[in-house]
Short mmCIF file of C-alpha atoms in Angstrom, two decimals:
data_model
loop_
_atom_site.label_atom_id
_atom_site.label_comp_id
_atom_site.label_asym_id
_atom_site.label_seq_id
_atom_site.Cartn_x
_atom_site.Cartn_y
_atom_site.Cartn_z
CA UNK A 1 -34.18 -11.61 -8.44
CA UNK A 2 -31.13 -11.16 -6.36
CA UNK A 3 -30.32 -7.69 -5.41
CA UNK A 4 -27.75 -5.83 -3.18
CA UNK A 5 -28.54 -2.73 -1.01
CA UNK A 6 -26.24 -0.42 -0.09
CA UNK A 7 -27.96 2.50 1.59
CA UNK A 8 -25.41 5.28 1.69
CA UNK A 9 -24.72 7.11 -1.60
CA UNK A 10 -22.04 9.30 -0.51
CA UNK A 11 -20.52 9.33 2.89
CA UNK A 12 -18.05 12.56 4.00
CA UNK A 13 -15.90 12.00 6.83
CA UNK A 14 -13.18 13.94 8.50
CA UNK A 15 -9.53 11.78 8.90
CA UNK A 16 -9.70 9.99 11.77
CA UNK A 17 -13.49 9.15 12.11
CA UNK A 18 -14.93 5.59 11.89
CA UNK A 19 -16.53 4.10 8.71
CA UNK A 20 -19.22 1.59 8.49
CA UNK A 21 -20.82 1.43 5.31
CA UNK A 22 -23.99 -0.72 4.86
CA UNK A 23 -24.64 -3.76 2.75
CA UNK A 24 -27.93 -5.90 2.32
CA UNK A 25 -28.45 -9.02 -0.14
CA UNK A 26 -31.79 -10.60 -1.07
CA UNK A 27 -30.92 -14.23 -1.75
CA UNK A 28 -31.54 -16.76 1.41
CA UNK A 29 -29.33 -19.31 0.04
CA UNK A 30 -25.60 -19.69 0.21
CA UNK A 31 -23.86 -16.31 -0.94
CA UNK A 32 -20.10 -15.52 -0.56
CA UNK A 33 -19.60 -11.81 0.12
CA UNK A 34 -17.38 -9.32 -1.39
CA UNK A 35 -16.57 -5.99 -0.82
CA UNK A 36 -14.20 -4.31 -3.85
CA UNK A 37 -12.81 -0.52 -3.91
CA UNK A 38 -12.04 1.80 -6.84
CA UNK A 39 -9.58 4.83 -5.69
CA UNK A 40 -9.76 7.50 -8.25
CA UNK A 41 -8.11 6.28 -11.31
CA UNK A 42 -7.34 2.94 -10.88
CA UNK A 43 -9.40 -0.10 -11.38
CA UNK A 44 -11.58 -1.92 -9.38
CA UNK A 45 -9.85 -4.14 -6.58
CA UNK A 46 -10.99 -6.31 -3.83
CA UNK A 47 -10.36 -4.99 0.06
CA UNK A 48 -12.34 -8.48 1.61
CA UNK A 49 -14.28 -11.24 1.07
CA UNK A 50 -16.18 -13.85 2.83
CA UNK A 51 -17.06 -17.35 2.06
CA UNK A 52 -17.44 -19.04 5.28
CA UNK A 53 -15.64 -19.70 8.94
CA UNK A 54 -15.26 -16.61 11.58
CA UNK A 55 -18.07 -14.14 10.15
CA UNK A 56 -15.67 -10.95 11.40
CA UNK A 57 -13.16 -10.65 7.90
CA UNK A 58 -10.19 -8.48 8.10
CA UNK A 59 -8.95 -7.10 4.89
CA UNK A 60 -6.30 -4.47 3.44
CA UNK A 61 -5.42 -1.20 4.64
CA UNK A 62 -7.36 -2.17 8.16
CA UNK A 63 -11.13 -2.34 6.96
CA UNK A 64 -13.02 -5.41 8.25
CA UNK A 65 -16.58 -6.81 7.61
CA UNK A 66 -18.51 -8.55 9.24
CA UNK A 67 -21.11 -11.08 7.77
CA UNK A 68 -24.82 -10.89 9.98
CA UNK A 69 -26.77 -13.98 8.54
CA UNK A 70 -30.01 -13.36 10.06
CA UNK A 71 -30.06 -9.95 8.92
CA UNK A 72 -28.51 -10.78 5.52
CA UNK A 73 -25.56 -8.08 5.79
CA UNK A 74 -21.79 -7.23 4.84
CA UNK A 75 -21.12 -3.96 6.66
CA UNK A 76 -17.86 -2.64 5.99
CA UNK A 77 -16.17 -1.11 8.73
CA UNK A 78 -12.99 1.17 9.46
CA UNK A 79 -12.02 2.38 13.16
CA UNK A 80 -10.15 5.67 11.75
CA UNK A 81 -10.38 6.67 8.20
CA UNK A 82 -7.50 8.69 6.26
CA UNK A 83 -7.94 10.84 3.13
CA UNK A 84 -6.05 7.90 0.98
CA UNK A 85 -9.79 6.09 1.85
CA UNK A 86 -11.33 8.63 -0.73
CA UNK A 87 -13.04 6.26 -3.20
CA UNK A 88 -15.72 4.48 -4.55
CA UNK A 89 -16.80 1.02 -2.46
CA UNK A 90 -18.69 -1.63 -3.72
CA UNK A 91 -20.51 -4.59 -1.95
CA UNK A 92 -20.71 -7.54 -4.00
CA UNK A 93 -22.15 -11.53 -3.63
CA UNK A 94 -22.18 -14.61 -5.30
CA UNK A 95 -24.34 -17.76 -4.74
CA UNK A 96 -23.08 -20.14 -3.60
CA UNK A 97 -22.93 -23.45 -6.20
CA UNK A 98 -21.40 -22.97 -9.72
CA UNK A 99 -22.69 -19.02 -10.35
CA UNK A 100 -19.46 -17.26 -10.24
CA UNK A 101 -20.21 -13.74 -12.07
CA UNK A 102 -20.62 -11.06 -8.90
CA UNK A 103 -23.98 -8.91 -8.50
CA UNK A 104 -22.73 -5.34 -7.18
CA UNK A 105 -24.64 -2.77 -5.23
CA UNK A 106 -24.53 0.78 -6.52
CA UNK A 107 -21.43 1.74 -4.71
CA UNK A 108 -21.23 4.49 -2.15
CA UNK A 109 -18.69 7.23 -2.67
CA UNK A 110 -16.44 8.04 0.10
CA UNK A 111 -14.98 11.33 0.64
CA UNK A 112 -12.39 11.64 3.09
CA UNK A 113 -11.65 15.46 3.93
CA UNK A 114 -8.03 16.21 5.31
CA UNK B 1 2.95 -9.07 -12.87
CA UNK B 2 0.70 -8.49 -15.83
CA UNK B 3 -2.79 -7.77 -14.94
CA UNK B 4 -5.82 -7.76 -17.20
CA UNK B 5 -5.50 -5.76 -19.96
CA UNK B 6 -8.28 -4.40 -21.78
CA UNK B 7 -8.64 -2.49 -25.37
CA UNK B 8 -8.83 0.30 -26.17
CA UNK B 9 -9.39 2.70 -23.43
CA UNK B 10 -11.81 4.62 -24.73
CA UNK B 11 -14.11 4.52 -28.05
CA UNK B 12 -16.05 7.06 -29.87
CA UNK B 13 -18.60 5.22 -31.86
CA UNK B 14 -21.61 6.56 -33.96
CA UNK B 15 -25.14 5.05 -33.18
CA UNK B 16 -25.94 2.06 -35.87
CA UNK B 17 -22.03 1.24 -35.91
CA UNK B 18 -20.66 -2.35 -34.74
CA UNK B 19 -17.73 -2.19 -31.90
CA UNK B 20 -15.38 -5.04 -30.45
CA UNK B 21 -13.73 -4.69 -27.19
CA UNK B 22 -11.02 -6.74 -26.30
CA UNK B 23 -9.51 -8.17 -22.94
CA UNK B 24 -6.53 -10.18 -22.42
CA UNK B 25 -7.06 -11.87 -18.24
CA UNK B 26 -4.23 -12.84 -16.68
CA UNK B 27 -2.33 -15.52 -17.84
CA UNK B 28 -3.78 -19.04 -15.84
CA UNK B 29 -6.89 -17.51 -15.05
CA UNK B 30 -9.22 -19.94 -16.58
CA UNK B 31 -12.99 -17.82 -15.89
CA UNK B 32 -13.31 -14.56 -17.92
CA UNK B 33 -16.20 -12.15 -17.09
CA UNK B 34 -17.55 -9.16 -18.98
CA UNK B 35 -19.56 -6.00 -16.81
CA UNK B 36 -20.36 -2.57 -17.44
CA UNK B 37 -20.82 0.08 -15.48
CA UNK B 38 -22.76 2.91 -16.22
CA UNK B 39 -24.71 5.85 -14.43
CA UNK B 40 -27.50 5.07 -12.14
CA UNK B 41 -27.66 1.51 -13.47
CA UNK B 42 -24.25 0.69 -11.39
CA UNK B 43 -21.76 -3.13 -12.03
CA UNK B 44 -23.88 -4.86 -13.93
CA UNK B 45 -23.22 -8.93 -14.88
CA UNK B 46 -22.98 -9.37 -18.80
CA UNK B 47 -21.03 -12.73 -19.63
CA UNK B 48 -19.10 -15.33 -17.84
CA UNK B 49 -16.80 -17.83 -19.83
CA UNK B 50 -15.09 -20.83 -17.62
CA UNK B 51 -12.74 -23.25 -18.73
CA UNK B 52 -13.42 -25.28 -21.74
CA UNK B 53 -17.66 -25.04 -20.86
CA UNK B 54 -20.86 -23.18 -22.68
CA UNK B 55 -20.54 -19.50 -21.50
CA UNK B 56 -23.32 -18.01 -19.30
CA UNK B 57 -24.57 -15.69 -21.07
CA UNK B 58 -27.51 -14.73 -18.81
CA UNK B 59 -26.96 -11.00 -18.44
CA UNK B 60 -26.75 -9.81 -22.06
CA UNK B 61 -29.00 -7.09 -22.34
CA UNK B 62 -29.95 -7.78 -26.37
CA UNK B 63 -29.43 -10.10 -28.92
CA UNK B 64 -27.07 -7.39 -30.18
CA UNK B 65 -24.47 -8.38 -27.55
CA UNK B 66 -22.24 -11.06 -28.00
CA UNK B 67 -18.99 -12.39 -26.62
CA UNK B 68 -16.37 -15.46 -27.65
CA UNK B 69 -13.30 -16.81 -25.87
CA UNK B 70 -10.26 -18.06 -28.12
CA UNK B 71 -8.18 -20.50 -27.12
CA UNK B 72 -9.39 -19.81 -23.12
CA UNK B 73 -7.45 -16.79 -23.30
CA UNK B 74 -8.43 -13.73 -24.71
CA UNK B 75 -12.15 -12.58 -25.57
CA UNK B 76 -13.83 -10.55 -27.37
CA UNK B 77 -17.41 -8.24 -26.75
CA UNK B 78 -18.63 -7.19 -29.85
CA UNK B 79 -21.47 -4.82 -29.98
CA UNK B 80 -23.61 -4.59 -32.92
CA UNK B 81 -26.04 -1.71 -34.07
CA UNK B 82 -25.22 0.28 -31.38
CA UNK B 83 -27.19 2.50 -29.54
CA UNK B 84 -26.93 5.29 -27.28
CA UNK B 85 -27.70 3.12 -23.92
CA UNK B 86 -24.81 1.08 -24.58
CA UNK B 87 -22.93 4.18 -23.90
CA UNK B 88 -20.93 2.96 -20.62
CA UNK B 89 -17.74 1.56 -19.22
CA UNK B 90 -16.67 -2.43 -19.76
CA UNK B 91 -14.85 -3.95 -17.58
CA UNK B 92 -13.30 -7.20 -17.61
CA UNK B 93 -12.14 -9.69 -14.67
CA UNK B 94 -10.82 -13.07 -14.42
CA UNK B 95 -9.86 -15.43 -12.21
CA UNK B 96 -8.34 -18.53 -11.53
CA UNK B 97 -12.10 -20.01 -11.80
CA UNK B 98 -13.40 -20.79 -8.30
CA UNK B 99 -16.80 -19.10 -7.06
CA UNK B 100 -14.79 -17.68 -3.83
CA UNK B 101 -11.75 -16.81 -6.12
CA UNK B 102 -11.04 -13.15 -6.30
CA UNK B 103 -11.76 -11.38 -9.49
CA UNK B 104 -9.22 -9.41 -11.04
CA UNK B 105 -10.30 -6.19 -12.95
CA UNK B 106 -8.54 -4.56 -15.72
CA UNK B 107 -9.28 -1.10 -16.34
CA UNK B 108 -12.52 -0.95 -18.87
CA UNK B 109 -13.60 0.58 -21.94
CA UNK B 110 -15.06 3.40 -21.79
CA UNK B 111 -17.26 3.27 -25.08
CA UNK B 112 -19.23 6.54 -25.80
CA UNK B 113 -22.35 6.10 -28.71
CA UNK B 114 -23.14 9.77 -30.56
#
């Protein structure tokens, strides 16, 4: 069955230093690639996604992913973190076709300390 | 504008009892999608309605799960005979119904079973 890794289950970071968060998926066919946040409180929203062209994906509030085929990953990534980053991130893929419901990794926490 | 609404917040429910949790998706969005979340188990996949066609209904857990769309708007999860496992939060999403089309999330249910 498809699956998605993420390998960190809480990260803590000091403002300022850089994020990467990992991401693997199981399924060798097409996928398109999410990656959704949930700040304390507030519902789930998307920060990226990718579903094909330039592999390198910029999304809100200056994270970026980039989209390795041949090692079947989504990193996240985020040159200088602030403690508004504190939250809950969630990789997420679809296949490609007509399957449109998401299959999430576990999430990694994020703690940004000020 | 209006997001996805969901009701109620929260629901207290005794073990053997039915429950139905709403969600109204934002108005256009023509695929609805029902996950929960819950500890250790993560986002997981429960139903996906689209348009006007035969929901997949590939990640109920139990024939005690069920879910209908009226009138391609608002839909209902009703639980039946519940059980202390289906203790958890449900969250909604729609979208405007393409596989690469973000998916809006409203802000769950959190439904506890005594």
């Amino acid at each position: 069955a498809q699956s998605v890794s993420q390998h960190n289950h809480h990260v803590i970071l000091s403002e300022a230093a850089s994020l990467e968060l990992g991401c693997n998926y199981s399924y060798g066919g097409t996928v398109n690639l999410f990656w959704y946040v949930q700040y304390p409180g507030q519902h789930l929203q998307l920060l990226l996604k990718y579903f094909s062209g330039d592999p390198l994906v910029k999304g809100i509030k200056g994270f970026e992913a980039e989209f390795i085929k041949s090692k079947f990953s989504f990193n996240l990534r985020k040159p200088s973190v602030q403690w508004s980053d504190t939250a809950e991130y969630f990789c997420a893929v679809n296949r490609g076709g007509s399957q449109g419901n998401l299959i999430f990794g576990k999430g990694t926490k994020l703690s940004v300390k000020p | 504008g209006a997001g996805v609404s969901q009701s109620p917040s929260n629901k207290v429910t005794e073990k053997g009892k039915d429950v139905e949790l709403r969600c109204d998706p934002i108005s256009g969005h023509t695929a609805l999608y029902w996950y929960r979340q819950s500890l250790g188990q993560g986002l997981e996949f429960l139903i996906y309605f689209q348009g006007n066609s035969a929901p997949d209904k590939s990640g109920l857990p139990s024939d005690r799960f069920s879910a209908e769309r009226t009138g391609g708007s608002v839909s209902t999860l009703t639980i039946q005979r519940t059980q202390q496992e289906d203790s958890a939060v449900y969250l909604c999403a729609s979208s405007l119904g393409g596989i690469t089309d973000t998916q809006y999330f409203g802000p769950g249910t959190r439904l506890t079973v005594l």
